[in-house]
Coordinates of C-alpha atoms in Angstrom, one line a residue:
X112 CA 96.9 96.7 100.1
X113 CA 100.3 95.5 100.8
X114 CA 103.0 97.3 102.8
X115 CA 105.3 98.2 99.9
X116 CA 102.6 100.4 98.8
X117 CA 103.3 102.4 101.2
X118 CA 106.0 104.7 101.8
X119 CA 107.9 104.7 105.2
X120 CA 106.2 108.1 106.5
X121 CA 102.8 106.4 106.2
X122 CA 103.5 102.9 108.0
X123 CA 105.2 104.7 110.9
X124 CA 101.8 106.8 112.1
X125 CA 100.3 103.3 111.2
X126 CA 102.4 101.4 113.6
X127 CA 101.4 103.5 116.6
X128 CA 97.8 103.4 115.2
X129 CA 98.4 99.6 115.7
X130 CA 100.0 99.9 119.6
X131 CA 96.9 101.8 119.8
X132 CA 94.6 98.8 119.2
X133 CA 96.5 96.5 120.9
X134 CA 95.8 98.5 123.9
X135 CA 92.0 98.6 124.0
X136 CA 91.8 94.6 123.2
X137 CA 95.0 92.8 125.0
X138 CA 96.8 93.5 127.6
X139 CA 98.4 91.7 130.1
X140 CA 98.1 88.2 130.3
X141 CA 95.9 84.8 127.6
X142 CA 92.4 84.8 128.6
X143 CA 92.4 82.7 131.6
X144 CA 89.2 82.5 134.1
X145 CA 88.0 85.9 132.3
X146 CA 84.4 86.0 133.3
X147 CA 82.5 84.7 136.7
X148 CA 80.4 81.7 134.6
X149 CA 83.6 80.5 133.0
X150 CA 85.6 79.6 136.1
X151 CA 82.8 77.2 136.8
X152 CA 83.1 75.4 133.5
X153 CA 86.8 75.6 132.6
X154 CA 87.0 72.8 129.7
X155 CA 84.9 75.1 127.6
X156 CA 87.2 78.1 128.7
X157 CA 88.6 79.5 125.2
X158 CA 92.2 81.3 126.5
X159 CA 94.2 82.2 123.0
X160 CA 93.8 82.5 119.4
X161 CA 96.4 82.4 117.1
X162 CA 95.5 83.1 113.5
X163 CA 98.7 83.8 110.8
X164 CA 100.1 83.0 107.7
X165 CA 101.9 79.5 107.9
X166 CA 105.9 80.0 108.0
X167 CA 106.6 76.4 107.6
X168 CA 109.2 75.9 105.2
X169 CA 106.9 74.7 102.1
X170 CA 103.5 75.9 103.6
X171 CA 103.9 79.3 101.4
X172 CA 99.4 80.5 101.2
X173 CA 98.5 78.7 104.0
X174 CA 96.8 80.1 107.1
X175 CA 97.0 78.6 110.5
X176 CA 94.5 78.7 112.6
X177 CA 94.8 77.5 116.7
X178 CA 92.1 78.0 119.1
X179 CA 93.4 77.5 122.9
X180 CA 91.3 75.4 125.6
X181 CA 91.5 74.5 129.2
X182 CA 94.0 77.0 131.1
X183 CA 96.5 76.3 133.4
X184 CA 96.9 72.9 132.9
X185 CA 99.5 71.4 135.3
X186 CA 101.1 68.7 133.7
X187 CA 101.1 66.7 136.7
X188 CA 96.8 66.8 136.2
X189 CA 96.2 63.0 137.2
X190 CA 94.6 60.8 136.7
X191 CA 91.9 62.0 135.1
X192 CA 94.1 64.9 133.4
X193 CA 92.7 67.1 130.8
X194 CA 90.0 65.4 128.8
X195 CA 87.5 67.7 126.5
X196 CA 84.2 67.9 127.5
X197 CA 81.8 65.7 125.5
X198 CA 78.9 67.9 125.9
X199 CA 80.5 71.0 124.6
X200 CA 80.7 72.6 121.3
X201 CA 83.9 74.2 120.2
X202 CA 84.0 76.3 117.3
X203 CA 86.2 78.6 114.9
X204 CA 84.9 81.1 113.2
X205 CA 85.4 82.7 109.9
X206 CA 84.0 85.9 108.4
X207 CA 85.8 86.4 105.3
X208 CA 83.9 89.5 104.3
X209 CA 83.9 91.7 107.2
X210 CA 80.1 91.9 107.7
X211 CA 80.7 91.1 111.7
X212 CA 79.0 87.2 110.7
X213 CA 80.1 84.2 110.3
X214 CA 80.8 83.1 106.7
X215 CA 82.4 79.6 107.8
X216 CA 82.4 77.4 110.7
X217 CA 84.8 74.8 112.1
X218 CA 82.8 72.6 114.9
X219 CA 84.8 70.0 116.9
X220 CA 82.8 67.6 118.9
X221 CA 84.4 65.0 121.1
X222 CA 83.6 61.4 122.6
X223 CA 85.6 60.1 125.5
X224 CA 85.4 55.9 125.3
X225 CA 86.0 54.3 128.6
X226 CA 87.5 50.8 127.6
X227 CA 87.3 49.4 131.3
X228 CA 90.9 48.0 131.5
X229 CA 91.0 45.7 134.1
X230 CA 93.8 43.2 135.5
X231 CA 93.5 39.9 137.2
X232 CA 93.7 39.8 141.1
X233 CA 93.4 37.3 142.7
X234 CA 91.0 35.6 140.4
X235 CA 89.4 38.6 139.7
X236 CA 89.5 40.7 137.0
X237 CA 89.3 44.5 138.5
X238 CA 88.7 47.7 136.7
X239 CA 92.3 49.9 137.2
X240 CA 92.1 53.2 138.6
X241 CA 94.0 55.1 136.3
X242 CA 94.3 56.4 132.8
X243 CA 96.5 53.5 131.2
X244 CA 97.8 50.3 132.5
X245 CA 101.2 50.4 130.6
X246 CA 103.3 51.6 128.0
X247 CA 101.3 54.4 125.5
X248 CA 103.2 54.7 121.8
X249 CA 100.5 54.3 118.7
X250 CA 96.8 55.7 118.5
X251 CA 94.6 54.0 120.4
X252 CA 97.3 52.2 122.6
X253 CA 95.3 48.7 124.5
X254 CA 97.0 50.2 127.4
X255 CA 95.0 52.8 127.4
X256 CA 91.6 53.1 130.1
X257 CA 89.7 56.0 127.6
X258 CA 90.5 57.2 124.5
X259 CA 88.9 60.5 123.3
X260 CA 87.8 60.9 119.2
X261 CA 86.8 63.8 117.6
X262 CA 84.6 65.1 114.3
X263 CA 84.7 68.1 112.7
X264 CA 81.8 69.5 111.1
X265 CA 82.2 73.1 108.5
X266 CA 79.0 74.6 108.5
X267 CA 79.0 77.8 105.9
X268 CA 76.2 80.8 107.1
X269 CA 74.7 80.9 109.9
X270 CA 76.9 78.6 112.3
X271 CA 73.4 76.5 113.3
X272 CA 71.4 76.4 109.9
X273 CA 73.8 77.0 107.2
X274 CA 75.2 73.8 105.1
X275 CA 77.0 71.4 106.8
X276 CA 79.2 68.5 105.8
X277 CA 82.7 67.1 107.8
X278 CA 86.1 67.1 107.0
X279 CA 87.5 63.8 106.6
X280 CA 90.6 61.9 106.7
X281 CA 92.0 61.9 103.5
X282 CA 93.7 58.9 104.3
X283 CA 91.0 57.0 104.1
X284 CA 88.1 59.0 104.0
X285 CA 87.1 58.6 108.4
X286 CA 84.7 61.3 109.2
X287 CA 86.3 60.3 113.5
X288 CA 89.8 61.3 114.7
X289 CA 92.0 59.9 117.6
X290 CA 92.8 62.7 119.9
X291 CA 96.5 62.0 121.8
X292 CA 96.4 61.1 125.5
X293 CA 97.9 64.2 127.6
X294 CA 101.7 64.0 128.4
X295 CA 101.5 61.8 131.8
X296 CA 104.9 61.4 131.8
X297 CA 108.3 59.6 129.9
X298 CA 107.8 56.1 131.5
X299 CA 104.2 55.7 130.2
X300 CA 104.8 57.9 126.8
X301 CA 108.8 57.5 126.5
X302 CA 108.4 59.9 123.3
X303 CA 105.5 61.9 123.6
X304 CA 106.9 64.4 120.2
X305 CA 106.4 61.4 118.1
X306 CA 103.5 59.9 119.4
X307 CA 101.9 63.5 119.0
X308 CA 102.9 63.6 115.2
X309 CA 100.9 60.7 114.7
X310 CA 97.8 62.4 115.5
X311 CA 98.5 65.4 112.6
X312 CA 96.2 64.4 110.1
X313 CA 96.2 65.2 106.2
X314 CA 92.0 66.5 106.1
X315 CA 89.9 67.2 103.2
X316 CA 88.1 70.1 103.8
X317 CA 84.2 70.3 102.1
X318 CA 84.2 72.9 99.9
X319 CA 88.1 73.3 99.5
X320 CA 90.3 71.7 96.6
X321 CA 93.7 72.1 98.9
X322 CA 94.9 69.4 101.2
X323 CA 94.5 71.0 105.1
X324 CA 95.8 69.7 108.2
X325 CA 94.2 69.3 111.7
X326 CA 95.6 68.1 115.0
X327 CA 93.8 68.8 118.3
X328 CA 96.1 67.7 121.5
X329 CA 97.9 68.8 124.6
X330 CA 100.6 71.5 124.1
X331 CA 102.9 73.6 125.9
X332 CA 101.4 76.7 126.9
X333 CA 103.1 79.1 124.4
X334 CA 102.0 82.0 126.3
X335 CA 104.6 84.4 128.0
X336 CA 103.7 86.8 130.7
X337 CA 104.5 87.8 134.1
X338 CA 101.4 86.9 135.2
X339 CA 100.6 86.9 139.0
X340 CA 102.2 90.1 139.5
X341 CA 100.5 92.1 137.0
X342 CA 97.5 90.9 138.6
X343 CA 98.8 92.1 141.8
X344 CA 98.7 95.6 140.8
X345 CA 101.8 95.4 138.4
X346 CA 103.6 95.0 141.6
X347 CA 107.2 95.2 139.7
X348 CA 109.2 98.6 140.5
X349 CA 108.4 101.2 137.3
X350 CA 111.9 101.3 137.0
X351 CA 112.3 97.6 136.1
X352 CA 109.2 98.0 133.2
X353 CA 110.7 101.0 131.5
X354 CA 114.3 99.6 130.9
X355 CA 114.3 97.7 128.0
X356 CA 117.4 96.4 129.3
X357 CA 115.7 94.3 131.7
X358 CA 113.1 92.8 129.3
X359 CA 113.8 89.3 130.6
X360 CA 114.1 90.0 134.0
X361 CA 111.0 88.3 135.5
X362 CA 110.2 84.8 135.1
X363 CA 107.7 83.6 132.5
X364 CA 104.6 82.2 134.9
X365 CA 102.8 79.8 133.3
X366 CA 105.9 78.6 131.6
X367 CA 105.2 75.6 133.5
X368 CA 101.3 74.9 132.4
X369 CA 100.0 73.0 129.1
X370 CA 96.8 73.7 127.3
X371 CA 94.9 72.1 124.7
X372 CA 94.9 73.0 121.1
X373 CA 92.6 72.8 118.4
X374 CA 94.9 73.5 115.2
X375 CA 94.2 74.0 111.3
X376 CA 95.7 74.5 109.0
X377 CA 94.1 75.9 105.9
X378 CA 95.2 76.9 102.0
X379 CA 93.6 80.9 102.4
X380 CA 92.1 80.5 99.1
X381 CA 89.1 78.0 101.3
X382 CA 88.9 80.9 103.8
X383 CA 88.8 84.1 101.8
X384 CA 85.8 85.5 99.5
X385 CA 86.5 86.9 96.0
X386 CA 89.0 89.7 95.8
X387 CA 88.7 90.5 99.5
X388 CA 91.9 88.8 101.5
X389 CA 91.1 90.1 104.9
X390 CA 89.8 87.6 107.1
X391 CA 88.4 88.1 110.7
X392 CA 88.1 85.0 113.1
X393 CA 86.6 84.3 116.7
X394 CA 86.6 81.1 118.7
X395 CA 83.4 79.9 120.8
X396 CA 82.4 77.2 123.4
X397 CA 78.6 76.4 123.8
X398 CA 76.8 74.3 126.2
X399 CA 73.1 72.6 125.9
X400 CA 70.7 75.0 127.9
X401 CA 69.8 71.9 130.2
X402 CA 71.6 69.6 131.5
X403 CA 70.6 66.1 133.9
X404 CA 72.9 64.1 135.8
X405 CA 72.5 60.8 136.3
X406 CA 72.2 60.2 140.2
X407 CA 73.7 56.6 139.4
X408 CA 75.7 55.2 137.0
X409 CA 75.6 51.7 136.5
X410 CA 78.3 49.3 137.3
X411 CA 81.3 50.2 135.2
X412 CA 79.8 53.2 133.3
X413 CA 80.9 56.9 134.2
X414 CA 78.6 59.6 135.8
X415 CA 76.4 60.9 132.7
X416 CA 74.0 64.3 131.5
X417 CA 71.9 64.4 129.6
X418 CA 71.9 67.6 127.9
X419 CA 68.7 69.3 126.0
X420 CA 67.5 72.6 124.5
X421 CA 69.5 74.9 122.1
X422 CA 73.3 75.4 121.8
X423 CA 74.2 78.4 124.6
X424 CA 77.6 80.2 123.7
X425 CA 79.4 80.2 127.1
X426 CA 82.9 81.2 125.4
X427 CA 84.1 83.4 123.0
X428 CA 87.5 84.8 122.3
X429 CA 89.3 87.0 119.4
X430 CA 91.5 89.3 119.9
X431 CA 93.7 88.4 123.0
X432 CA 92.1 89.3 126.7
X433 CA 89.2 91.4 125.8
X434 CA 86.7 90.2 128.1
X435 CA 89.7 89.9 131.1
X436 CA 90.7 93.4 131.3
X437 CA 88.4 95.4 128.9
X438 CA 84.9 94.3 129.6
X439 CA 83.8 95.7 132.9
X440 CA 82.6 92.8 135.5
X441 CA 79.4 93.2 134.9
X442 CA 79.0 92.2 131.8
X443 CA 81.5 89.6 131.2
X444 CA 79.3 86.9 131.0
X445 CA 77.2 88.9 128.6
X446 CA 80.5 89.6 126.6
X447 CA 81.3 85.7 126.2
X448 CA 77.1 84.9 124.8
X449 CA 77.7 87.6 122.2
X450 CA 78.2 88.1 118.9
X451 CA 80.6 90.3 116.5
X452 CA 77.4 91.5 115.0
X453 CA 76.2 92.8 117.9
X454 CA 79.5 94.3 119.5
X455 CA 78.1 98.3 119.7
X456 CA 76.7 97.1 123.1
X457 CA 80.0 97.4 124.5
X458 CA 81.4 100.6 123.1
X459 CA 81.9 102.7 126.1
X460 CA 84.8 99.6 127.3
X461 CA 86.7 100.6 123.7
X462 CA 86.0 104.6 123.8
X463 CA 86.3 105.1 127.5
X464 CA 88.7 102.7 128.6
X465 CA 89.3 101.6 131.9
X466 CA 92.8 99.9 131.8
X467 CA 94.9 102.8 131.3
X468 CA 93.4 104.6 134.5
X469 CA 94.1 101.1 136.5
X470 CA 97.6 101.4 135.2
X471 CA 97.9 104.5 136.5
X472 CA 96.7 103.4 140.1
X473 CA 99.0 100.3 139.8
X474 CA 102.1 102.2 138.7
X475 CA 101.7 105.1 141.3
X476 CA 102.1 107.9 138.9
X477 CA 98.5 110.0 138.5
X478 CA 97.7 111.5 135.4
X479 CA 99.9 109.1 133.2
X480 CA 96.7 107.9 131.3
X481 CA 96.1 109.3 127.7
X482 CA 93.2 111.6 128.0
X483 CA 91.6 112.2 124.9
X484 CA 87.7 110.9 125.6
X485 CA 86.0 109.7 123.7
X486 CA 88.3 107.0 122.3
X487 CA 87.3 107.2 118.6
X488 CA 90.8 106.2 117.4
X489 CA 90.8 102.8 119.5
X490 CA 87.3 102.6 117.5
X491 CA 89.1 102.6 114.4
X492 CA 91.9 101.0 115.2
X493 CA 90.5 97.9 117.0
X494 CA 86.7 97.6 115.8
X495 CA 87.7 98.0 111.9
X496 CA 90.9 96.6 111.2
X497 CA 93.7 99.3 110.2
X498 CA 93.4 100.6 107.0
X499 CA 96.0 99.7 104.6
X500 CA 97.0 96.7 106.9
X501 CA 93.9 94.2 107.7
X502 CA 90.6 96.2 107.8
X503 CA 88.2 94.6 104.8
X504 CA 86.9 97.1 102.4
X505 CA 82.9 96.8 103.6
X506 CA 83.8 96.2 107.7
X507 CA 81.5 96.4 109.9
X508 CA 82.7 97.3 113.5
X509 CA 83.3 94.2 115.5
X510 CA 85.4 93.0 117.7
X511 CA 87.5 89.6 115.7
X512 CA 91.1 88.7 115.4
X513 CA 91.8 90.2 111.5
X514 CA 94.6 88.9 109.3
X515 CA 95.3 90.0 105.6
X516 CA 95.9 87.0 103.8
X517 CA 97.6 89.0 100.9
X518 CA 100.4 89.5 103.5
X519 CA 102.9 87.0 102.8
X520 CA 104.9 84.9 106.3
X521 CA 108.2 86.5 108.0
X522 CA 110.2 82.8 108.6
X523 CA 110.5 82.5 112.6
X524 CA 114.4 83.8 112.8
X525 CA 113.4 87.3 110.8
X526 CA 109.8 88.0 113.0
X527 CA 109.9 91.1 115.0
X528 CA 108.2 89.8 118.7
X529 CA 107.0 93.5 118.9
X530 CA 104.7 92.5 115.5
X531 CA 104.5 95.4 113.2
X532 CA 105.0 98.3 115.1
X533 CA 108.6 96.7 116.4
X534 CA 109.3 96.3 112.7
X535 CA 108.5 99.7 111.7
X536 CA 110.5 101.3 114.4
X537 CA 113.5 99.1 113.5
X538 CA 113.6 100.0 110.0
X539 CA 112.8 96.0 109.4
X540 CA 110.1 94.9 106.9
X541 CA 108.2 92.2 109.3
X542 CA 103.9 93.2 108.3
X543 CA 102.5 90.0 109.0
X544 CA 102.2 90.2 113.2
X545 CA 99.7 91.2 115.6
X546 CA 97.7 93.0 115.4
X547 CA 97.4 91.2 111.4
X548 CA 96.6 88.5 112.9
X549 CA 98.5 86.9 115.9
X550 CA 101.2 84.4 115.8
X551 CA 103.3 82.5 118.8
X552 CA 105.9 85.0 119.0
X553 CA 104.2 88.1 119.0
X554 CA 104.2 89.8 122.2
X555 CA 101.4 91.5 122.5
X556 CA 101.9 92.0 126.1
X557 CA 104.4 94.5 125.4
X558 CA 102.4 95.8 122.2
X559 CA 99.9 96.7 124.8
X560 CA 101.6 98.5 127.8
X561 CA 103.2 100.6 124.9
X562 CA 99.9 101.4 123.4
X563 CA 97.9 102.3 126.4
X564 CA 100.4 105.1 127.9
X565 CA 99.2 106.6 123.9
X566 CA 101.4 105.7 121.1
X567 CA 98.4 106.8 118.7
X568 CA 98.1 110.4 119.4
X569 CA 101.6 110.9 119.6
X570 CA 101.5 109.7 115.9
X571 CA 98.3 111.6 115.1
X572 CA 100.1 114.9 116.3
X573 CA 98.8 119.1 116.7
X574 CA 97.1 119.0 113.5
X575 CA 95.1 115.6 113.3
X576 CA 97.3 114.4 110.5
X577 CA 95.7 110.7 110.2
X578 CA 92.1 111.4 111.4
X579 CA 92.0 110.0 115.2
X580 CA 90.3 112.9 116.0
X581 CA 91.5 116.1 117.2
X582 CA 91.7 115.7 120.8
X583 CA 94.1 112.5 120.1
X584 CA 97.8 114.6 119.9
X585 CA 100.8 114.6 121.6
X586 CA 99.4 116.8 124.7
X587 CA 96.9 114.3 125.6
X588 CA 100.1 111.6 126.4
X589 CA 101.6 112.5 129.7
X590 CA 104.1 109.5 129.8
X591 CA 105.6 110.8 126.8
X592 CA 109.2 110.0 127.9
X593 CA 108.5 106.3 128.8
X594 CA 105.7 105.5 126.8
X595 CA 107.4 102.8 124.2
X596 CA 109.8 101.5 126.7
X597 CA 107.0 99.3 128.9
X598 CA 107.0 95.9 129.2
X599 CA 106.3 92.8 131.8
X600 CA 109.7 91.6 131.8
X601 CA 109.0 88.7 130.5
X602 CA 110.1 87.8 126.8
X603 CA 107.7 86.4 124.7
X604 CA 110.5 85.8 121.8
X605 CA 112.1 82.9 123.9
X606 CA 109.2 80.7 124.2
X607 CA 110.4 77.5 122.9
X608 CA 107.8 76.5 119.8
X609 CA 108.0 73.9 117.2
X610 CA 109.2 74.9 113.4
X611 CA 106.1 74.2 111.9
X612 CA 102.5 72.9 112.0
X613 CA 101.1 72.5 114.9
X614 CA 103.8 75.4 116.1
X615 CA 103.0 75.1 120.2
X616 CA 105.7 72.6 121.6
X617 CA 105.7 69.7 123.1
X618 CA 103.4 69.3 126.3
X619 CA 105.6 69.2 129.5
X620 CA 105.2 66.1 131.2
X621 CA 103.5 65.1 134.0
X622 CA 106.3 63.2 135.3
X623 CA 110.2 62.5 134.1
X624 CA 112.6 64.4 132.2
X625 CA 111.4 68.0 132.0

């Protein structure tokens, strides 16, 4: 269904049914260094995914899909900088009829190619220590010490026996892509925004009669969040998070950091089955099972392993910051080798959530916590998809990143950053944000604090008017006064992003003008 099926009394109890799952599933920061393994093996660490409808001027049907890697990056990385790993599998995944399985898989696989750049000395030619003896500006610059290429295989099924064939350059027909150096800096890449946009590429997809695009490159971390101290205990005075007056109070973080994207764009008609325009997605990293290092490389040839055994899913990643601050330590590792299909393992994290009781110990103020147990309405809310808004007609409960395709794009300037619920409570008419889907400016940091203090049952009210269960009402939300006025004061809605595809700006860079 569409919104303007709806009357204005229905989408209101929806909206805090929304806050709701936003609670359970994000919360306070991307997912960076979310579970023990991971930190060991961050170029396979998955930290946002952004799935929406395309608001490009022009790009009216199509969805965007961008899958986050490598956290943190400091653009200043040399001189090695951020490379992706070789042996590594990155994936997007597709279910497009809400079984909890993959339907269809995007598989990126990269090759770094050291080209041993050396310069004469003193009759000598010597191998250069660094990334690029001069000037970068085209693909494949000869200034350049390695350049990294990329294929992209869809598989449709079963992500490791289903039919596979690649997307291809539809310039051309190349099966391999060039993959942009990271930003070093303005004197080696004067004009990194261009030389970027030379690696967008116009892709035939198998299996797809529209045009796509694809880029996969270093971009400005377009994530906004007061990070370090909400870590610290939300160590920011309560009076400072419950003025919306001071929403921009704190400096944004990581607003110095890059990351590296892996972007499609796809017409929804490829992505969706039949009449059904829900789709779920999920991103995953996996690693060979074995891996053996070469003790030493041969003259001029880097440090190798060779992997072996079956594909081992390190990395996974849907809705924002589930496994950092819902999965309990224990089994975050578990969380990040699992499936949708097999997400009723973790149930107590969604029905007996621990966040809202560590807000309460952060914030100082006991009993602040919603406390109808068990969390059934979270269950519905954020396992299934909202009703009405982006849960598919035969769901299965699983935790994925849902977007209804039959949900047309909000143009930048006209998105509510508080997604839906911000819309609803402003009277605006803004139904494609998070949680349908997720796109740069949604702020689902502030969607979250809102939703955890209980903006469901305060919608659900004495007489269980939309089925959350009967201990989910108005009584069971002690921060009633304060509970929609949270946020990390930081402001999501200035992050500076590009007007369309690949949307994430330009990477800062490692050295010149900032």
């Amino acid at each position: 269904m569409t919104p303007a099926k709806h009357s204005r009394p229905r989408w209101l109890p929806l909206a805090a049914a929304i806050v709701a799952a936003a609670g359970s599933a994000a919360a306070l920061a991307s997912s960076h260094r979310e579970a023990p393994f991971i930190t060991t093996a961050p170029k396979v660490d998955g930290t946002d995914l952004y799935m929406f409808m395309s608001y490009e001027a022009g790009r009216d049907g199509y969805v965007t899909l961008i899958a986050n890697y490598q956290p943190l990056q400091a653009p200043y990385g040399g001189p090695n900088y951020f490379k992706m790993d070789p042996n590594a599998l990155y994936e997007i995944h597709v279910d497009n009829n809400g079984d909890a399985k993959e339907d269809i898989s995007f598989q990126f696989r990269f090759q770094n190619r050291l080209n041993s750049v050396a310069l004469p000395v003193g009759g000598k030619n010597v191998a250069i220590p660094l990334t690029q003896a001069g000037q970068v500006t085209d693909l494949r610059s000869p200034a350049l010490n390695v350049t990294e290429t990329y294929s992209v295989d869809v598989v449709r099924g079963d992500r490791r026996s289903g039919a596979r064939a690649s997307v291809t350059n539809a310039a051309g027909g190349s099966k391999v892509f060039d993959k942009p150096v990271d930003n070093i800096g303005t004197k080696t890449i004067p004009d990194y925004a261009g030389y970027a946009a030379k690696h967008v590429y116009s892709v035939n997809v198998p299996g797809c009669n529209m045009p796509a695009k694809m880029f996969v490159g270093q971009r400005k971390e377009a994530f906004a969040v007061n990070l370090g101290t909400i870590f610290d205990l939300v160590n920011a005075p309560v009076a400072v998070i419950t003025d919306p007056a001071l929403i921009n109070a704190a400096p944004n973080t990581i607003d110095d950091a890059n990351v590296t994207s892996l972007a499609l764009e796809v017409h929804k008609s490829c992505l969706t089955q039949g009449s059904e325009p829900v789709i779920g997605a999920w991103t995953t990293a996996s690693l060979r099972q074995g891996s053996l290092l070469d003790p030493t490389p041969k003259k001029g040839h880097q440090t190798t392993a060779v992997s072996g055994g079956a594909w081992t899913q390190v990395s996974r990643l849907g809705m924002p910051l589930v496994n950092e601050v819902v999965i309990g330590l224990p089994d975050k590792d578990r969380f990040n080798g699992s499936k949708p299909k097999d997400d009723g393992q973790f149930a107590d994290y969604v029905t007996n959530p621990t966040l809202p009781a560590l807000l309460e110990i952060a914030l100082g103020l006991p009993i602040t916590a919603p406390t109808n147990f068990p969390r059934t309405d979270l269950v519905t809310t954020f396992l299934t998809g909202i009703p009405g808004v982006n849960q598919p007609a035969n769901v299965v409960a699983s935790e994925e990143l849902r977007l209804n395709t039959g949900i047309a794009a909000v143009p930048f300037a006209q998105q509510n950053r508080l997604g839906i619920v911000g819309s609803v409570l402003s009277g605006g008419s803004d139904f494609a944000g998070f949680p349908n889907g997720r796109r740069p400016k949604d702020d689902v940091v502030d969607i979250s604090l809102v939703a955890v203090m209980g903006g469901l049952c305060m919608a659900n009210g004495d007489t269980n008017a939309f089925g959350f269960g009967v201990a989910c009402k108005p009584s069971a939300v002690p921060l009633k006064e304060t509970a929609f006025r949270l946020h990390d004061a930081v402001d999501q809605a200035v992050v500076p992003l590009l007007p369309g595809f690949p949307y994430l700006n330009t990477p800062i860079p490692g050295a010149g003008a900032q």
